[in-house]
PDB file of C-alpha atoms in Angstrom:
ATOM      1  CA  ALA A   1     -20.909  -2.566 -24.937  1.00 77.00           C
ATOM      2  CA  GLN A   2     -21.662  -4.529 -21.826  1.00 84.00           C
ATOM      3  CA  SER A   3     -23.378  -3.223 -18.701  1.00 89.00           C
ATOM      4  CA  VAL A   4     -25.023  -4.498 -15.539  1.00 94.00           C
ATOM      5  CA  THR A   5     -27.855  -3.086 -13.460  1.00 96.00           C
ATOM      6  CA  GLN A   6     -28.517  -4.345  -9.966  1.00 96.00           C
ATOM      7  CA  LEU A   7     -31.958  -3.414  -8.703  1.00 94.00           C
ATOM      8  CA  GLY A   8     -31.877  -2.338  -5.082  1.00 92.00           C
ATOM      9  CA  SER A   9     -28.758  -1.141  -3.319  1.00 93.00           C
ATOM     10  CA  HIS A  10     -30.010  -2.609  -0.020  1.00 96.00           C
ATOM     11  CA  VAL A  11     -32.108  -5.702   0.601  1.00 97.00           C
ATOM     12  CA  SER A  12     -33.205  -6.832   4.046  1.00 97.00           C
ATOM     13  CA  VAL A  13     -34.654 -10.255   4.794  1.00 97.00           C
ATOM     14  CA  SER A  14     -35.427 -12.254   7.907  1.00 97.00           C
ATOM     15  CA  GLU A  15     -33.416 -15.329   8.769  1.00 97.00           C
ATOM     16  CA  GLY A  16     -34.992 -18.303   7.003  1.00 97.00           C
ATOM     17  CA  ALA A  17     -36.676 -16.184   4.329  1.00 98.00           C
ATOM     18  CA  LEU A  18     -36.072 -16.308   0.598  1.00 98.00           C
ATOM     19  CA  VAL A  19     -33.214 -14.225  -0.738  1.00 98.00           C
ATOM     20  CA  LEU A  20     -33.698 -12.645  -4.171  1.00 98.00           C
ATOM     21  CA  LEU A  21     -31.103 -10.258  -5.578  1.00 98.00           C
ATOM     22  CA  ARG A  22     -31.838  -8.879  -9.006  1.00 98.00           C
ATOM     23  CA  CYS A  23     -29.438  -8.368 -11.887  1.00 97.00           C
ATOM     24  CA  ASN A  24     -30.126  -7.318 -15.459  1.00 97.00           C
ATOM     25  CA  TYR A  25     -27.451  -7.134 -18.083  1.00 94.00           C
ATOM     26  CA  SER A  26     -26.811  -5.708 -21.498  1.00 92.00           C
ATOM     27  CA  SER A  27     -24.382  -7.409 -23.829  1.00 84.00           C
ATOM     28  CA  SER A  28     -23.706  -7.220 -27.547  1.00 80.00           C
ATOM     29  CA  VAL A  29     -22.436 -10.814 -27.543  1.00 79.00           C
ATOM     30  CA  PRO A  30     -23.604 -13.930 -25.698  1.00 80.00           C
ATOM     31  CA  PRO A  31     -22.799 -13.007 -22.117  1.00 85.00           C
ATOM     32  CA  TYR A  32     -20.747 -14.674 -19.470  1.00 89.00           C
ATOM     33  CA  LEU A  33     -22.275 -13.721 -16.120  1.00 92.00           C
ATOM     34  CA  PHE A  34     -20.916 -13.846 -12.599  1.00 93.00           C
ATOM     35  CA  TRP A  35     -22.027 -13.235  -9.028  1.00 96.00           C
ATOM     36  CA  TYR A  36     -19.398 -12.292  -6.468  1.00 95.00           C
ATOM     37  CA  VAL A  37     -19.801 -11.816  -2.717  1.00 96.00           C
ATOM     38  CA  GLN A  38     -17.864  -9.427  -0.518  1.00 94.00           C
ATOM     39  CA  TYR A  39     -17.859  -9.902   3.245  1.00 93.00           C
ATOM     40  CA  PRO A  40     -16.929  -6.890   5.386  1.00 89.00           C
ATOM     41  CA  ASN A  41     -13.328  -5.796   5.015  1.00 85.00           C
ATOM     42  CA  GLN A  42     -12.534  -8.546   2.547  1.00 88.00           C
ATOM     43  CA  GLY A  43     -11.982  -8.921  -1.176  1.00 89.00           C
ATOM     44  CA  LEU A  44     -14.527 -10.375  -3.570  1.00 91.00           C
ATOM     45  CA  GLN A  45     -14.978 -14.091  -4.016  1.00 91.00           C
ATOM     46  CA  LEU A  46     -16.863 -15.956  -6.699  1.00 91.00           C
ATOM     47  CA  LEU A  47     -20.305 -17.333  -5.833  1.00 95.00           C
ATOM     48  CA  LEU A  48     -21.210 -18.723  -9.233  1.00 94.00           C
ATOM     49  CA  LYS A  49     -20.891 -18.122 -12.940  1.00 91.00           C
ATOM     50  CA  TYR A  50     -22.761 -18.797 -16.151  1.00 92.00           C
ATOM     51  CA  THR A  51     -20.883 -19.375 -19.360  1.00 86.00           C
ATOM     52  CA  THR A  52     -22.796 -21.781 -21.594  1.00 81.00           C
ATOM     53  CA  GLY A  53     -25.058 -24.785 -21.111  1.00 82.00           C
ATOM     54  CA  ALA A  54     -27.519 -25.173 -18.259  1.00 85.00           C
ATOM     55  CA  THR A  55     -29.257 -21.906 -17.487  1.00 89.00           C
ATOM     56  CA  LEU A  56     -29.721 -22.702 -13.790  1.00 95.00           C
ATOM     57  CA  VAL A  57     -26.361 -22.367 -12.106  1.00 94.00           C
ATOM     58  CA  LYS A  58     -25.636 -23.554  -8.586  1.00 95.00           C
ATOM     59  CA  GLY A  59     -22.973 -21.889  -6.515  1.00 93.00           C
ATOM     60  CA  ILE A  60     -21.456 -22.035  -3.092  1.00 93.00           C
ATOM     61  CA  ASN A  61     -23.333 -21.602   0.198  1.00 93.00           C
ATOM     62  CA  GLY A  62     -26.683 -22.694  -1.290  1.00 96.00           C
ATOM     63  CA  PHE A  63     -26.984 -19.853  -3.798  1.00 97.00           C
ATOM     64  CA  GLU A  64     -28.163 -20.296  -7.346  1.00 97.00           C
ATOM     65  CA  ALA A  65     -28.943 -18.083 -10.315  1.00 97.00           C
ATOM     66  CA  GLU A  66     -30.912 -18.512 -13.487  1.00 95.00           C
ATOM     67  CA  PHE A  67     -29.895 -17.055 -16.824  1.00 94.00           C
ATOM     68  CA  LYS A  68     -32.954 -15.810 -18.705  1.00 94.00           C
ATOM     69  CA  LYS A  69     -32.003 -14.548 -22.124  1.00 92.00           C
ATOM     70  CA  SER A  70     -35.482 -13.272 -22.963  1.00 92.00           C
ATOM     71  CA  GLU A  71     -35.484 -11.117 -19.841  1.00 93.00           C
ATOM     72  CA  THR A  72     -31.735 -10.298 -19.948  1.00 94.00           C
ATOM     73  CA  SER A  73     -31.644 -11.269 -16.289  1.00 96.00           C
ATOM     74  CA  PHE A  74     -29.414 -13.261 -13.971  1.00 96.00           C
ATOM     75  CA  HIS A  75     -31.098 -13.052 -10.574  1.00 98.00           C
ATOM     76  CA  LEU A  76     -29.478 -14.625  -7.513  1.00 98.00           C
ATOM     77  CA  THR A  77     -31.587 -16.654  -5.081  1.00 98.00           C
ATOM     78  CA  LYS A  78     -31.268 -18.683  -1.910  1.00 98.00           C
ATOM     79  CA  PRO A  79     -34.267 -20.468  -0.393  1.00 97.00           C
ATOM     80  CA  SER A  80     -33.438 -19.749   3.241  1.00 97.00           C
ATOM     81  CA  ALA A  81     -31.250 -16.900   4.448  1.00 97.00           C
ATOM     82  CA  HIS A  82     -28.652 -17.371   7.167  1.00 96.00           C
ATOM     83  CA  MET A  83     -27.136 -14.655   9.301  1.00 96.00           C
ATOM     84  CA  SER A  84     -23.789 -15.460   7.690  1.00 96.00           C
ATOM     85  CA  ASP A  85     -25.169 -14.407   4.275  1.00 97.00           C
ATOM     86  CA  ALA A  86     -25.034 -10.744   5.290  1.00 97.00           C
ATOM     87  CA  ALA A  87     -22.625  -9.225   2.792  1.00 97.00           C
ATOM     88  CA  GLU A  88     -22.489  -7.188  -0.395  1.00 96.00           C
ATOM     89  CA  TYR A  89     -23.223  -8.981  -3.649  1.00 97.00           C
ATOM     90  CA  PHE A  90     -22.004  -7.954  -7.071  1.00 96.00           C
ATOM     91  CA  CYS A  91     -23.269  -9.082 -10.445  1.00 96.00           C
ATOM     92  CA  ALA A  92     -20.816  -8.860 -13.340  1.00 93.00           C
ATOM     93  CA  VAL A  93     -20.793  -9.426 -17.080  1.00 90.00           C
ATOM     94  CA  SER A  94     -17.745 -10.232 -19.133  1.00 84.00           C
ATOM     95  CA  SER A  95     -16.199  -7.874 -21.634  1.00 78.00           C
ATOM     96  CA  GLN A  96     -13.216  -8.675 -23.786  1.00 73.00           C
ATOM     97  CA  TYR A  97     -10.524  -8.599 -21.121  1.00 77.00           C
ATOM     98  CA  ASP A  98     -12.279  -7.967 -17.849  1.00 80.00           C
ATOM     99  CA  LEU A  99     -15.545  -7.870 -15.950  1.00 86.00           C
ATOM    100  CA  ILE A 100     -18.084  -5.067 -15.810  1.00 88.00           C
ATOM    101  CA  PHE A 101     -19.505  -4.935 -12.296  1.00 92.00           C
ATOM    102  CA  GLY A 102     -22.836  -3.688 -11.063  1.00 94.00           C
ATOM    103  CA  LYS A 103     -22.956  -1.206  -8.193  1.00 94.00           C
ATOM    104  CA  GLY A 104     -23.668  -3.922  -5.669  1.00 95.00           C
ATOM    105  CA  THR A 105     -26.521  -4.933  -3.364  1.00 96.00           C
ATOM    106  CA  LYS A 106     -25.974  -5.021   0.368  1.00 96.00           C
ATOM    107  CA  LEU A 107     -27.889  -7.877   1.971  1.00 97.00           C
ATOM    108  CA  SER A 108     -28.924  -7.599   5.621  1.00 97.00           C
ATOM    109  CA  VAL A 109     -30.333 -10.595   7.486  1.00 97.00           C
ATOM    110  CA  LYS A 110     -32.516  -9.973  10.522  1.00 96.00           C
ATOM    111  CA  PRO A 111     -32.760 -12.532  13.322  1.00 94.00           C
TER     112      PRO A 111
ATOM    113  CA  ASN B   1      -0.683 -20.831  -2.163  1.00 71.00           C
ATOM    114  CA  ALA B   2      -1.081 -17.325  -0.805  1.00 78.00           C
ATOM    115  CA  GLY B   3      -3.275 -16.400  -3.778  1.00 92.00           C
ATOM    116  CA  VAL B   4      -3.379 -12.648  -4.363  1.00 95.00           C
ATOM    117  CA  THR B   5      -1.729 -10.436  -1.780  1.00 96.00           C
ATOM    118  CA  GLN B   6      -1.663  -6.655  -1.522  1.00 97.00           C
ATOM    119  CA  THR B   7       0.601  -4.332   0.394  1.00 96.00           C
ATOM    120  CA  PRO B   8       0.038  -2.162   2.278  1.00 96.00           C
ATOM    121  CA  LYS B   9      -3.368  -2.838   3.831  1.00 94.00           C
ATOM    122  CA  PHE B  10      -3.882   0.745   4.955  1.00 95.00           C
ATOM    123  CA  ARG B  11      -2.264   4.053   4.081  1.00 96.00           C
ATOM    124  CA  VAL B  12      -2.876   7.710   4.772  1.00 97.00           C
ATOM    125  CA  LEU B  13      -1.328  10.250   2.412  1.00 96.00           C
ATOM    126  CA  LYS B  14      -1.276  13.992   2.211  1.00 97.00           C
ATOM    127  CA  THR B  15      -2.326  15.699  -1.003  1.00 97.00           C
ATOM    128  CA  GLY B  16       0.545  15.709  -3.452  1.00 97.00           C
ATOM    129  CA  GLN B  17       2.425  12.778  -1.959  1.00 97.00           C
ATOM    130  CA  SER B  18       3.225   9.716  -4.026  1.00 96.00           C
ATOM    131  CA  MET B  19       2.993   6.038  -3.277  1.00 95.00           C
ATOM    132  CA  THR B  20       3.031   2.602  -4.873  1.00 97.00           C
ATOM    133  CA  LEU B  21       0.648  -0.235  -4.146  1.00 97.00           C
ATOM    134  CA  LEU B  22       1.988  -3.719  -4.708  1.00 97.00           C
ATOM    135  CA  CYS B  23      -0.026  -6.692  -5.875  1.00 97.00           C
ATOM    136  CA  ALA B  24       1.489 -10.156  -6.004  1.00 97.00           C
ATOM    137  CA  GLN B  25       0.021 -13.463  -7.135  1.00 96.00           C
ATOM    138  CA  ASP B  26       1.518 -16.933  -6.944  1.00 95.00           C
ATOM    139  CA  MET B  27      -0.909 -18.702  -9.281  1.00 92.00           C
ATOM    140  CA  ASN B  28       1.026 -18.044 -12.504  1.00 92.00           C
ATOM    141  CA  HIS B  29      -1.881 -15.990 -13.831  1.00 91.00           C
ATOM    142  CA  GLU B  30      -1.469 -14.070 -17.053  1.00 90.00           C
ATOM    143  CA  TYR B  31      -3.984 -11.282 -16.484  1.00 91.00           C
ATOM    144  CA  MET B  32      -3.958  -8.821 -13.604  1.00 93.00           C
ATOM    145  CA  TYR B  33      -6.223  -5.926 -12.749  1.00 94.00           C
ATOM    146  CA  TRP B  34      -6.454  -2.913 -10.476  1.00 97.00           C
ATOM    147  CA  TYR B  35      -9.906  -1.746  -9.368  1.00 96.00           C
ATOM    148  CA  ARG B  36     -11.099   0.965  -7.063  1.00 96.00           C
ATOM    149  CA  GLN B  37     -14.221   0.569  -4.964  1.00 95.00           C
ATOM    150  CA  ASP B  38     -16.222   3.551  -3.799  1.00 93.00           C
ATOM    151  CA  PRO B  39     -19.552   3.515  -1.930  1.00 87.00           C
ATOM    152  CA  GLY B  40     -22.468   3.113  -4.335  1.00 85.00           C
ATOM    153  CA  MET B  41     -20.159   2.888  -7.353  1.00 87.00           C
ATOM    154  CA  GLY B  42     -19.285  -0.793  -7.407  1.00 88.00           C
ATOM    155  CA  LEU B  43     -15.846  -1.685  -8.745  1.00 92.00           C
ATOM    156  CA  ARG B  44     -14.282   0.365 -11.488  1.00 93.00           C
ATOM    157  CA  LEU B  45     -11.304  -0.810 -13.487  1.00 93.00           C
ATOM    158  CA  ILE B  46      -8.249   1.455 -13.324  1.00 96.00           C
ATOM    159  CA  HIS B  47      -5.650  -0.433 -15.357  1.00 96.00           C
ATOM    160  CA  TYR B  48      -5.047  -3.991 -16.360  1.00 94.00           C
ATOM    161  CA  SER B  49      -2.297  -6.165 -17.782  1.00 94.00           C
ATOM    162  CA  VAL B  50      -2.588  -9.058 -20.197  1.00 89.00           C
ATOM    163  CA  GLY B  51       0.930 -10.296 -19.552  1.00 91.00           C
ATOM    164  CA  GLU B  52       4.395  -9.446 -18.334  1.00 93.00           C
ATOM    165  CA  GLY B  53       5.573  -6.144 -19.740  1.00 93.00           C
ATOM    166  CA  THR B  54       2.121  -5.049 -20.936  1.00 93.00           C
ATOM    167  CA  THR B  55      -0.426  -2.649 -19.453  1.00 96.00           C
ATOM    168  CA  ALA B  56      -3.632  -1.022 -20.630  1.00 94.00           C
ATOM    169  CA  LYS B  57      -6.063   1.618 -19.414  1.00 95.00           C
ATOM    170  CA  GLY B  58      -9.372   0.766 -17.880  1.00 93.00           C
ATOM    171  CA  GLU B  59     -12.401   2.888 -17.112  1.00 91.00           C
ATOM    172  CA  VAL B  60     -10.787   5.361 -14.672  1.00 95.00           C
ATOM    173  CA  PRO B  61      -7.025   5.532 -15.385  1.00 96.00           C
ATOM    174  CA  ASP B  62      -6.364   9.248 -14.777  1.00 96.00           C
ATOM    175  CA  GLY B  63      -3.938   9.985 -11.954  1.00 96.00           C
ATOM    176  CA  TYR B  64      -2.590   6.422 -11.841  1.00 97.00           C
ATOM    177  CA  ASN B  65       0.270   4.569 -13.480  1.00 97.00           C
ATOM    178  CA  VAL B  66       1.049   0.864 -13.480  1.00 97.00           C
ATOM    179  CA  SER B  67       3.882  -1.485 -14.259  1.00 97.00           C
ATOM    180  CA  ARG B  68       4.178  -5.234 -14.754  1.00 97.00           C
ATOM    181  CA  LEU B  69       7.878  -5.967 -14.882  1.00 95.00           C
ATOM    182  CA  LYS B  70       7.425  -9.463 -13.487  1.00 95.00           C
ATOM    183  CA  LYS B  71       4.554 -11.792 -14.247  1.00 95.00           C
ATOM    184  CA  GLN B  72       3.666 -12.230 -10.595  1.00 96.00           C
ATOM    185  CA  ASN B  73       3.643  -8.546  -9.654  1.00 97.00           C
ATOM    186  CA  PHE B  74       1.447  -5.620 -10.696  1.00 98.00           C
ATOM    187  CA  LEU B  75       2.235  -2.208  -9.253  1.00 98.00           C
ATOM    188  CA  LEU B  76      -0.141   0.736  -9.034  1.00 98.00           C
ATOM    189  CA  GLY B  77       1.391   4.179  -8.591  1.00 97.00           C
ATOM    190  CA  LEU B  78      -0.065   7.482  -7.554  1.00 96.00           C
ATOM    191  CA  GLU B  79       2.359  10.235  -8.545  1.00 92.00           C
ATOM    192  CA  SER B  80       0.563  13.122  -6.854  1.00 96.00           C
ATOM    193  CA  ALA B  81      -2.259  11.946  -4.630  1.00 96.00           C
ATOM    194  CA  ALA B  82      -5.558  13.843  -4.523  1.00 97.00           C
ATOM    195  CA  PRO B  83      -8.475  13.543  -2.070  1.00 97.00           C
ATOM    196  CA  SER B  84     -10.589  12.120  -4.934  1.00 96.00           C
ATOM    197  CA  GLN B  85      -8.301   9.081  -4.856  1.00 97.00           C
ATOM    198  CA  THR B  86      -9.454   8.152  -1.375  1.00 97.00           C
ATOM    199  CA  SER B  87     -10.831   4.691  -1.965  1.00 97.00           C
ATOM    200  CA  VAL B  88     -10.373   0.985  -1.419  1.00 96.00           C
ATOM    201  CA  TYR B  89      -8.138  -0.542  -4.068  1.00 97.00           C
ATOM    202  CA  PHE B  90      -8.428  -4.158  -5.119  1.00 96.00           C
ATOM    203  CA  CYS B  91      -6.098  -6.187  -7.230  1.00 96.00           C
ATOM    204  CA  ALA B  92      -7.302  -9.266  -9.083  1.00 94.00           C
ATOM    205  CA  SER B  93      -5.805 -11.873 -11.351  1.00 93.00           C
ATOM    206  CA  THR B  94      -7.040 -14.533 -13.718  1.00 88.00           C
ATOM    207  CA  LEU B  95      -5.386 -17.249 -15.731  1.00 83.00           C
ATOM    208  CA  LEU B  96      -7.139 -16.265 -18.907  1.00 72.00           C
ATOM    209  CA  PRO B  97      -9.242 -13.234 -19.719  1.00 63.00           C
ATOM    210  CA  SER B  98     -12.581 -13.308 -17.977  1.00 54.00           C
ATOM    211  CA  GLY B  99     -14.157 -11.734 -20.988  1.00 50.00           C
ATOM    212  CA  ARG B 100     -14.210 -14.513 -23.488  1.00 54.00           C
ATOM    213  CA  ALA B 101     -13.161 -17.362 -21.249  1.00 48.00           C
ATOM    214  CA  THR B 102     -14.630 -18.874 -18.137  1.00 58.00           C
ATOM    215  CA  ASP B 103     -11.900 -18.194 -15.662  1.00 70.00           C
ATOM    216  CA  THR B 104     -12.624 -16.688 -12.296  1.00 80.00           C
ATOM    217  CA  GLN B 105     -10.988 -13.496 -11.146  1.00 86.00           C
ATOM    218  CA  TYR B 106      -9.229 -13.925  -7.813  1.00 90.00           C
ATOM    219  CA  PHE B 107      -9.169 -10.854  -5.622  1.00 92.00           C
ATOM    220  CA  GLY B 108      -6.740  -9.591  -3.054  1.00 94.00           C
ATOM    221  CA  PRO B 109      -7.909  -8.337   0.366  1.00 93.00           C
ATOM    222  CA  GLY B 110      -7.730  -4.671  -0.618  1.00 95.00           C
ATOM    223  CA  THR B 111      -5.807  -1.541   0.340  1.00 96.00           C
ATOM    224  CA  ARG B 112      -7.674   1.232   2.098  1.00 96.00           C
ATOM    225  CA  LEU B 113      -6.178   4.570   1.057  1.00 97.00           C
ATOM    226  CA  THR B 114      -7.069   7.924   2.545  1.00 97.00           C
ATOM    227  CA  VAL B 115      -5.764  11.135   0.991  1.00 97.00           C
ATOM    228  CA  LEU B 116      -6.030  14.190   3.224  1.00 96.00           C
TER     229      LEU B 116
END
């Protein structure tokens, strides 16, 4: 069975600081991994995904994530936070027909 | 393309009332999903459909029914609403299953339901 654990329900960073959102997964098969972002009062939209190939995946808005099989991790990073990055971020792992989502991490960006 | 749309956007029900949430997509996607989102719980799958005329239960199906009579529409019904069903409901669709393929799920804007 597949599962996802996001460490930290809230993360606060200063504008310009590094953003690091942590995600660990469990999967009985080679995983497909996703990060989605949800802005207030909106649906989720895809930031990036890992399927096969290069383990460092670049997404939209300057985000990237690295798949580390040995650590069963897929952490999301951005070198310099912007105020517009304030949102909730969800890590997800694929199952047979759908995605298993983590509980989410709310990112706050301080001026 | 409108993408994935949901109606209504907001609804308040009394306990015991019924309602239907409509999800429509214009991307010719095969797979459609209904999730509920509750604070601190992430998204939990209610029901999903792998094609027109088919439906299947997800993680939290109790108290809900679904139908997929047309490929572009996926309806979620609450026959007798309960306060525990107060939530934000999201519909999503994908061309192929996200599980063993690479396709993105596209989400609707959500329906905020309050059951008093």
